[in-house]
């Protein structure tokens, strides 16, 4: 294969066949394209024994707007290389990449056909007791082992350069940190919360805090982030969960990954005010989500602390007082980025199904207003909220 | 010319002749090598009309220890590219690079023969009223225009990658932040301050703060730093000063450049307790140095503020409350890195002539002890010292 071209199902089958020993006879393969994303083609290639693999190919433009929004296909390299690195650090919870082809920006990877997307499951009020503990392990291992605690200066600089990812970072810089705080044409504001959105656009105290969080996103390369840790990037079943879709990966602030996930769990929490009419069912699900958020932070922070204490290769960062402050700073960042996620998913371009699938628009507006209010509180109070108990109290206070 | 080889004076003349139109007849050139550094050859090439240029060639090893300590010659590229970029941003106070040759790691640059090295001048108790204002302009312009305020995310990421400079950063990571705080064989501790040095090696509260400053050096790419802003990197005469020697340039915390310079002015201040016996002459010189430090910060901060207010290209960083906090954070970093410079120049590998040229070893030991004490205070109190008046009071308190 030579120059880039968009794959047909035939191409995808050939690609899967060529780069895996799983399949046997080529003639017995079948293939369907099922991507619902805007940026990629996604094929499932299957043999007659039910073994299947995924072929994901980056499109050189954003599909939702035709071919008018060009987007580097180098993001397939980023995705493959982040996933391969993260899988080395946390094999249990990272999807397996079998092959990456630079010319075609195509990745052959494990099919998670016995898993489902976490977001849909949470919307359906499903519960998975292992969710938080497993994702905490993923975050602690991938973030610790790519940080200054584990890598020498030169080694880390090489990785910073390998994962610069300027184009996809720019999307986040705009959609996550800029648009929601001004009356930008890319925003998507339901009429029910127009007033609250306008307050946001004039809230200079909040904007100063968001500027700090954005500056850190631009200039705090602490670890190799997944970069897009929302509940649509996580596949789950009754035993396990696995992280996919790492094309936004880059070296950034640790709290961005943790906070994005916390923000998505909070979005699910708030959405059930609109999704689940039965108050007992709603309370059960919301209680579950709060427990998961609590467990996520506790397990993540205790594992990260343990790694700092036991594995740190850098003598001057072994100081225990420094490590304590480092965790405190990740905590504050986590709250801040979680708050940004709540806000940008409510008034920005990219909404979440959790809120958008609330059929009653008045109810949906109420949930969205709660998301804006809580998001603002998390950002403004991120240095004051001392621990998880205070965060939970603040969240529960929203219901009153 | 093809592969790297060490230049002879003949090579240096040919190189200068080939890459400048200044010289005329080749036969009338003369050349001397006068580098006293450990890492480079430095030639002055002159014609018979007294026009001269400098040829600086990076050696592939540290000369002070023979050929046993290999060091990338890519540092010549870094030096040339940083100086060219900084000169675009502040032509008055950056040495001019006429040509850079990658194969030979050689730079042809302006000869500052009518300038002298700032450190020697300060040791000789010379005064230059323009020193602080000019260096403030250099720092404000070079640092502002390479920061997130002036560059888009993608443009800055490209520059971060261009100026990674892993090998030379590693030298700073070790010599500046690690060695002085432990009993490292590379340290150079005069016997008179052995006790004070040992206290440093057990001071875990201080080490926690230094760990934070080191972590920021590793992971806070705010602007393209000079990276080695000591008074040996500055040439000065009665009208002007120019910055040279940018091989340590990289994207790091803005306060590192400002603090290194402040630290060197403070080293000069303290050294005059030992260098200048006459108390009136000493007070005059020390008063001059405090005024320069005050002026340096005031002019730097007011110019940087003005640039943020008037030139910021990034909408979300235009918030004035954020900009205020940003300056406050540069101030704290400046104090912290100045403190580190005081300490590492006293007990670390690379001393400064200011202290080392104090002939009476008891007096020298007293000055070194003052440097360690003030360094520690600056690091520990960097968030409490609210402004320049408080810093000056703290410094003057050392004399008591």
GROMACS .gro file of N, CA, C and O in nm, chain A residues 246-339:
model
  376
  246UNK      N    1  -0.779   0.758   2.191
  246UNK     CA    2  -0.680   0.845   2.255
  246UNK      C    3  -0.621   0.948   2.159
  246UNK      O    4  -0.511   0.997   2.179
  247UNK      N    5  -0.696   0.987   2.056
  247UNK     CA    6  -0.636   1.077   1.957
  247UNK      C    7  -0.611   1.219   2.010
  247UNK      O    8  -0.537   1.295   1.948
  248UNK      N    9  -0.670   1.251   2.125
  248UNK     CA   10  -0.642   1.382   2.186
  248UNK      C   11  -0.525   1.376   2.285
  248UNK      O   12  -0.499   1.473   2.357
  249UNK      N   13  -0.455   1.263   2.288
  249UNK     CA   14  -0.347   1.246   2.385
  249UNK      C   15  -0.235   1.347   2.366
  249UNK      O   16  -0.200   1.382   2.253
  250UNK      N   17  -0.181   1.397   2.474
  250UNK     CA   18  -0.067   1.491   2.472
  250UNK      C   19  -0.015   1.504   2.615
  250UNK      O   20  -0.076   1.455   2.709
  251UNK      N   21   0.098   1.572   2.631
  251UNK     CA   22   0.151   1.598   2.764
  251UNK      C   23   0.084   1.721   2.823
  251UNK      O   24   0.101   1.831   2.771
  252UNK      N   25   0.007   1.700   2.929
  252UNK     CA   26  -0.067   1.810   2.990
  252UNK      C   27  -0.084   1.788   3.139
  252UNK      O   28  -0.024   1.698   3.198
  253UNK      N   29  -0.169   1.871   3.202
  253UNK     CA   30  -0.188   1.861   3.347
  253UNK      C   31  -0.267   1.736   3.385
  253UNK      O   32  -0.374   1.709   3.328
  254UNK      N   33  -0.215   1.663   3.483
  254UNK     CA   34  -0.275   1.537   3.526
  254UNK      C   35  -0.422   1.553   3.560
  254UNK      O   36  -0.506   1.470   3.526
  255UNK      N   37  -0.457   1.664   3.626
  255UNK     CA   38  -0.595   1.687   3.665
  255UNK      C   39  -0.693   1.698   3.548
  255UNK      O   40  -0.813   1.685   3.567
  256UNK      N   41  -0.640   1.719   3.427
  256UNK     CA   42  -0.731   1.729   3.313
  256UNK      C   43  -0.797   1.594   3.284
  256UNK      O   44  -0.918   1.588   3.262
  257UNK      N   45  -0.718   1.486   3.285
  257UNK     CA   46  -0.776   1.354   3.263
  257UNK      C   47  -0.870   1.314   3.376
  257UNK      O   48  -0.982   1.268   3.353
  258UNK      N   49  -0.823   1.332   3.499
  258UNK     CA   50  -0.905   1.291   3.614
  258UNK      C   51  -1.032   1.375   3.618
  258UNK      O   52  -1.143   1.324   3.637
  259UNK      N   53  -1.017   1.506   3.596
  259UNK     CA   54  -1.132   1.597   3.601
  259UNK      C   55  -1.232   1.573   3.489
  259UNK      O   56  -1.354   1.586   3.511
  260UNK      N   57  -1.185   1.540   3.370
  260UNK     CA   58  -1.279   1.512   3.261
  260UNK      C   59  -1.368   1.395   3.298
  260UNK      O   60  -1.490   1.398   3.275
  261UNK      N   61  -1.308   1.291   3.357
  261UNK     CA   62  -1.387   1.174   3.396
  261UNK      C   63  -1.483   1.210   3.510
  261UNK      O   64  -1.603   1.176   3.504
  262UNK      N   65  -1.434   1.278   3.611
  262UNK     CA   66  -1.522   1.320   3.722
  262UNK      C   67  -1.637   1.405   3.667
  262UNK      O   68  -1.754   1.387   3.704
  263UNK      N   69  -1.604   1.496   3.576
  263UNK     CA   70  -1.707   1.581   3.515
  263UNK      C   71  -1.814   1.499   3.445
  263UNK      O   72  -1.934   1.529   3.455
  264UNK      N   73  -1.774   1.395   3.374
  264UNK     CA   74  -1.872   1.311   3.305
  264UNK      C   75  -1.959   1.231   3.400
  264UNK      O   76  -2.077   1.211   3.374
  265UNK      N   77  -1.900   1.187   3.511
  265UNK     CA   78  -1.982   1.117   3.611
  265UNK      C   79  -2.080   1.215   3.675
  265UNK      O   80  -2.195   1.179   3.704
  266UNK      N   81  -2.037   1.338   3.694
  266UNK     CA   82  -2.128   1.440   3.749
  266UNK      C   83  -2.239   1.476   3.650
  266UNK      O   84  -2.354   1.499   3.689
  267UNK      N   85  -2.204   1.480   3.522
  267UNK     CA   86  -2.308   1.505   3.421
  267UNK      C   87  -2.414   1.395   3.426
  267UNK      O   88  -2.535   1.422   3.416
  268UNK      N   89  -2.367   1.272   3.442
  268UNK     CA   90  -2.462   1.162   3.453
  268UNK      C   91  -2.549   1.179   3.578
  268UNK      O   92  -2.672   1.167   3.573
  269UNK      N   93  -2.484   1.212   3.690
  269UNK     CA   94  -2.555   1.237   3.816
  269UNK      C   95  -2.667   1.340   3.795
  269UNK      O   96  -2.783   1.315   3.830
  270UNK      N   97  -2.632   1.453   3.738
  270UNK     CA   98  -2.731   1.560   3.722
  270UNK      C   99  -2.839   1.523   3.622
  270UNK      O  100  -2.955   1.561   3.636
  271UNK      N  101  -2.801   1.447   3.518
  271UNK     CA  102  -2.897   1.414   3.414
  271UNK      C  103  -3.012   1.328   3.467
  271UNK      O  104  -3.123   1.333   3.413
  272UNK      N  105  -2.985   1.252   3.573
  272UNK     CA  106  -3.092   1.165   3.622
  272UNK      C  107  -3.205   1.241   3.690
  272UNK      O  108  -3.313   1.186   3.710
  273UNK      N  109  -3.182   1.366   3.724
  273UNK     CA  110  -3.295   1.450   3.767
  273UNK      C  111  -3.398   1.461   3.655
  273UNK      O  112  -3.517   1.477   3.679
  274UNK      N  113  -3.350   1.449   3.531
  274UNK     CA  114  -3.441   1.458   3.418
  274UNK      C  115  -3.473   1.323   3.354
  274UNK      O  116  -3.579   1.305   3.297
  275UNK      N  117  -3.379   1.229   3.367
  275UNK     CA  118  -3.397   1.100   3.298
  275UNK      C  119  -3.480   1.001   3.378
  275UNK      O  120  -3.551   0.917   3.323
  276UNK      N  121  -3.471   1.008   3.511
  276UNK     CA  122  -3.529   0.904   3.595
  276UNK      C  123  -3.637   0.964   3.684
  276UNK      O  124  -3.607   1.029   3.785
  277UNK      N  125  -3.759   0.942   3.643
  277UNK     CA  126  -3.872   1.005   3.712
  277UNK      C  127  -3.894   0.946   3.851
  277UNK      O  128  -3.922   1.018   3.947
  278UNK      N  129  -3.878   0.816   3.861
  278UNK     CA  130  -3.900   0.750   3.990
  278UNK      C  131  -3.794   0.793   4.090
  278UNK      O  132  -3.674   0.772   4.068
  279UNK      N  133  -3.837   0.852   4.200
  279UNK     CA  134  -3.739   0.917   4.288
  279UNK      C  135  -3.650   0.816   4.358
  279UNK      O  136  -3.533   0.842   4.384
  280UNK      N  137  -3.704   0.700   4.389
  280UNK     CA  138  -3.621   0.600   4.457
  280UNK      C  139  -3.515   0.545   4.361
  280UNK      O  140  -3.398   0.533   4.397
  281UNK      N  141  -3.555   0.515   4.237
  281UNK     CA  142  -3.458   0.468   4.137
  281UNK      C  143  -3.352   0.575   4.112
  281UNK      O  144  -3.233   0.546   4.098
  282UNK      N  145  -3.396   0.701   4.106
  282UNK     CA  146  -3.303   0.810   4.082
  282UNK      C  147  -3.201   0.821   4.195
  282UNK      O  148  -3.081   0.830   4.172
  283UNK      N  149  -3.254   0.817   4.318
  283UNK     CA  150  -3.162   0.830   4.432
  283UNK      C  151  -3.062   0.716   4.436
  283UNK      O  152  -2.944   0.738   4.468
  284UNK      N  153  -3.107   0.596   4.403
  284UNK     CA  154  -3.016   0.481   4.402
  284UNK      C  155  -2.904   0.503   4.301
  284UNK      O  156  -2.786   0.482   4.330
  285UNK      N  157  -2.943   0.546   4.181
  285UNK     CA  158  -2.843   0.565   4.076
  285UNK      C  159  -2.748   0.681   4.112
  285UNK      O  160  -2.626   0.671   4.093
  286UNK      N  161  -2.805   0.787   4.166
  286UNK     CA  162  -2.720   0.901   4.201
  286UNK      C  163  -2.626   0.865   4.315
  286UNK      O  164  -2.510   0.908   4.317
  287UNK      N  165  -2.677   0.786   4.409
  287UNK     CA  166  -2.591   0.741   4.519
  287UNK      C  167  -2.475   0.657   4.464
  287UNK      O  168  -2.360   0.673   4.504
  288UNK      N  169  -2.510   0.570   4.370
  288UNK     CA  170  -2.406   0.488   4.305
  288UNK      C  171  -2.300   0.578   4.241
  288UNK      O  172  -2.179   0.555   4.256
  289UNK      N  173  -2.344   0.680   4.169
  289UNK     CA  174  -2.248   0.767   4.099
  289UNK      C  175  -2.158   0.842   4.197
  289UNK      O  176  -2.037   0.855   4.175
  290UNK      N  177  -2.218   0.891   4.307
  290UNK     CA  178  -2.135   0.960   4.407
  290UNK      C  179  -2.032   0.866   4.469
  290UNK      O  180  -1.917   0.905   4.493
  291UNK      N  181  -2.075   0.742   4.493
  291UNK     CA  182  -1.979   0.644   4.547
  291UNK      C  183  -1.866   0.620   4.449
  291UNK      O  184  -1.750   0.606   4.487
  292UNK      N  185  -1.900   0.612   4.322
  292UNK     CA  186  -1.796   0.589   4.220
  292UNK      C  187  -1.699   0.707   4.212
  292UNK      O  188  -1.579   0.689   4.200
  293UNK      N  189  -1.753   0.829   4.219
  293UNK     CA  190  -1.666   0.947   4.215
  293UNK      C  191  -1.573   0.946   4.336
  293UNK      O  192  -1.452   0.970   4.326
  294UNK      N  193  -1.629   0.915   4.452
  294UNK     CA  194  -1.549   0.908   4.575
  294UNK      C  195  -1.440   0.803   4.563
  294UNK      O  196  -1.323   0.827   4.592
  295UNK      N  197  -1.481   0.684   4.519
  295UNK     CA  198  -1.387   0.574   4.504
  295UNK      C  199  -1.280   0.606   4.400
  295UNK      O  200  -1.162   0.576   4.419
  296UNK      N  201  -1.321   0.670   4.289
  296UNK     CA  202  -1.226   0.704   4.183
  296UNK      C  203  -1.112   0.789   4.240
  296UNK      O  204  -0.994   0.760   4.220
  297UNK      N  205  -1.148   0.897   4.313
  297UNK     CA  206  -1.044   0.984   4.365
  297UNK      C  207  -0.961   0.913   4.473
  297UNK      O  208  -0.839   0.924   4.475
  298UNK      N  209  -1.031   0.841   4.561
  298UNK     CA  210  -0.956   0.778   4.670
  298UNK      C  211  -0.857   0.675   4.617
  298UNK      O  212  -0.741   0.671   4.659
  299UNK      N  213  -0.901   0.594   4.523
  299UNK     CA  214  -0.811   0.490   4.471
  299UNK      C  215  -0.703   0.554   4.383
  299UNK      O  216  -0.587   0.514   4.389
  300UNK      N  217  -0.742   0.648   4.300
  300UNK     CA  218  -0.642   0.714   4.216
  300UNK      C  219  -0.536   0.780   4.302
  300UNK      O  220  -0.415   0.760   4.283
  301UNK      N  221  -0.580   0.859   4.401
  301UNK     CA  222  -0.481   0.934   4.478
  301UNK      C  223  -0.397   0.841   4.564
  301UNK      O  224  -0.277   0.862   4.579
  302UNK      N  225  -0.457   0.735   4.618
  302UNK     CA  226  -0.375   0.648   4.703
  302UNK      C  227  -0.276   0.569   4.618
  302UNK      O  228  -0.161   0.548   4.658
  303UNK      N  229  -0.315   0.529   4.497
  303UNK     CA  230  -0.218   0.458   4.411
  303UNK      C  231  -0.109   0.552   4.360
  303UNK      O  232   0.008   0.514   4.354
  304UNK      N  233  -0.149   0.674   4.325
  304UNK     CA  234  -0.048   0.769   4.276
  304UNK      C  235   0.052   0.802   4.388
  304UNK      O  236   0.173   0.806   4.366
  305UNK      N  237  -0.001   0.821   4.510
  305UNK     CA  238   0.086   0.846   4.626
  305UNK      C  239   0.183   0.731   4.648
  305UNK      O  240   0.302   0.752   4.671
  306UNK      N  241   0.130   0.610   4.643
  306UNK     CA  242   0.214   0.493   4.665
  306UNK      C  243   0.324   0.485   4.559
  306UNK      O  244   0.440   0.454   4.590
  307UNK      N  245   0.288   0.513   4.435
  307UNK     CA  246   0.389   0.511   4.328
  307UNK      C  247   0.495   0.618   4.353
  307UNK      O  248   0.615   0.592   4.339
  308UNK      N  249   0.452   0.738   4.394
  308UNK     CA  250   0.550   0.843   4.423
  308UNK      C  251   0.643   0.799   4.534
  308UNK      O  252   0.765   0.819   4.528
  309UNK      N  253   0.585   0.739   4.639
  309UNK     CA  254   0.667   0.700   4.755
  309UNK      C  255   0.763   0.586   4.723
  309UNK      O  256   0.875   0.583   4.770
  310UNK      N  257   0.717   0.494   4.640
  310UNK     CA  258   0.795   0.371   4.622
  310UNK      C  259   0.875   0.366   4.493
  310UNK      O  260   0.973   0.291   4.484
  311UNK      N  261   0.836   0.440   4.392
  311UNK     CA  262   0.896   0.420   4.260
  311UNK      C  263   0.970   0.542   4.207
  311UNK      O  264   1.028   0.535   4.099
  312UNK      N  265   0.964   0.655   4.279
  312UNK     CA  266   1.017   0.778   4.221
  312UNK      C  267   1.166   0.766   4.191
  312UNK      O  268   1.246   0.735   4.280
  313UNK      N  269   1.205   0.793   4.066
  313UNK     CA  270   1.344   0.779   4.021
  313UNK      C  271   1.423   0.908   4.039
  313UNK      O  272   1.545   0.909   4.023
  314UNK      N  273   1.353   1.016   4.066
  314UNK     CA  274   1.415   1.148   4.065
  314UNK      C  275   1.437   1.191   4.210
  314UNK      O  276   1.341   1.224   4.281
  315UNK      N  277   1.563   1.192   4.258
  315UNK     CA  278   1.589   1.216   4.401
  315UNK      C  279   1.521   1.340   4.456
  315UNK      O  280   1.461   1.336   4.565
  316UNK      N  281   1.526   1.452   4.381
  316UNK     CA  282   1.474   1.574   4.442
  316UNK      C  283   1.321   1.575   4.449
  316UNK      O  284   1.264   1.658   4.519
  317UNK      N  285   1.254   1.484   4.377
  317UNK     CA  286   1.108   1.479   4.387
  317UNK      C  287   1.061   1.373   4.487
  317UNK      O  288   0.942   1.347   4.500
  318UNK      N  289   1.156   1.314   4.560
  318UNK     CA  290   1.118   1.214   4.661
  318UNK      C  291   1.073   1.277   4.792
  318UNK      O  292   1.019   1.209   4.878
  319UNK      N  293   1.092   1.405   4.805
  319UNK     CA  294   1.054   1.478   4.926
  319UNK      C  295   0.904   1.461   4.956
  319UNK      O  296   0.819   1.490   4.871
  320UNK      N  297   0.871   1.416   5.077
  320UNK     CA  298   0.732   1.378   5.104
  320UNK      C  299   0.639   1.499   5.115
  320UNK      O  300   0.522   1.492   5.078
  321UNK      N  301   0.693   1.610   5.166
  321UNK     CA  302   0.611   1.732   5.173
  321UNK      C  303   0.576   1.779   5.032
  321UNK      O  304   0.462   1.818   5.004
  322UNK      N  305   0.673   1.773   4.942
  322UNK     CA  306   0.644   1.810   4.803
  322UNK      C  307   0.539   1.718   4.742
  322UNK      O  308   0.446   1.764   4.675
  323UNK      N  309   0.552   1.589   4.766
  323UNK     CA  310   0.457   1.494   4.708
  323UNK      C  311   0.314   1.519   4.759
  323UNK      O  312   0.217   1.508   4.684
  324UNK      N  313   0.306   1.553   4.890
  324UNK     CA  314   0.175   1.587   4.948
  324UNK      C  315   0.113   1.707   4.874
  324UNK      O  316  -0.005   1.706   4.839
  325UNK      N  317   0.194   1.810   4.854
  325UNK     CA  318   0.144   1.929   4.785
  325UNK      C  319   0.110   1.900   4.640
  325UNK      O  320   0.016   1.957   4.584
  326UNK      N  321   0.186   1.809   4.580
  326UNK     CA  322   0.159   1.772   4.441
  326UNK      C  323   0.019   1.710   4.430
  326UNK      O  324  -0.059   1.745   4.341
  327UNK      N  325  -0.015   1.620   4.522
  327UNK     CA  326  -0.149   1.558   4.521
  327UNK      C  327  -0.257   1.663   4.542
  327UNK      O  328  -0.364   1.657   4.481
  328UNK      N  329  -0.231   1.758   4.632
  328UNK     CA  330  -0.327   1.863   4.660
  328UNK      C  331  -0.353   1.946   4.534
  328UNK      O  332  -0.467   1.986   4.506
  329UNK      N  333  -0.247   1.968   4.458
  329UNK     CA  334  -0.259   2.047   4.336
  329UNK      C  335  -0.333   1.968   4.228
  329UNK      O  336  -0.416   2.023   4.153
  330UNK      N  337  -0.311   1.836   4.221
  330UNK     CA  338  -0.388   1.755   4.125
  330UNK      C  339  -0.537   1.759   4.163
  330UNK      O  340  -0.624   1.764   4.076
  331UNK      N  341  -0.564   1.755   4.292
  331UNK     CA  342  -0.703   1.761   4.340
  331UNK      C  343  -0.771   1.890   4.295
  331UNK      O  344  -0.880   1.888   4.238
  332UNK      N  345  -0.704   2.002   4.316
  332UNK     CA  346  -0.762   2.131   4.276
  332UNK      C  347  -0.781   2.136   4.124
  332UNK      O  348  -0.885   2.181   4.075
  333UNK      N  349  -0.681   2.090   4.050
  333UNK     CA  350  -0.695   2.086   3.904
  333UNK      C  351  -0.810   1.996   3.861
  333UNK      O  352  -0.886   2.029   3.768
  334UNK      N  353  -0.822   1.883   3.927
  334UNK     CA  354  -0.930   1.788   3.894
  334UNK      C  355  -1.066   1.856   3.908
  334UNK      O  356  -1.151   1.846   3.818
  335UNK      N  357  -1.086   1.926   4.019
  335UNK     CA  358  -1.214   1.996   4.040
  335UNK      C  359  -1.234   2.103   3.933
  335UNK      O  360  -1.344   2.117   3.878
  336UNK      N  361  -1.128   2.177   3.903
  336UNK     CA  362  -1.140   2.283   3.804
  336UNK      C  363  -1.176   2.230   3.666
  336UNK      O  364  -1.267   2.282   3.600
  337UNK      N  365  -1.105   2.127   3.622
  337UNK     CA  366  -1.134   2.074   3.488
  337UNK      C  367  -1.269   2.002   3.484
  337UNK      O  368  -1.337   2.003   3.382
  338UNK      N  369  -1.309   1.939   3.596
  338UNK     CA  370  -1.443   1.880   3.603
  338UNK      C  371  -1.548   1.990   3.585
  338UNK      O  372  -1.645   1.973   3.511
  339UNK      N  373  -1.524   2.102   3.651
  339UNK     CA  374  -1.617   2.215   3.637
  339UNK      C  375  -1.624   2.264   3.493
  339UNK      O  376  -1.733   2.290   3.440
   0.00000   0.00000   0.00000
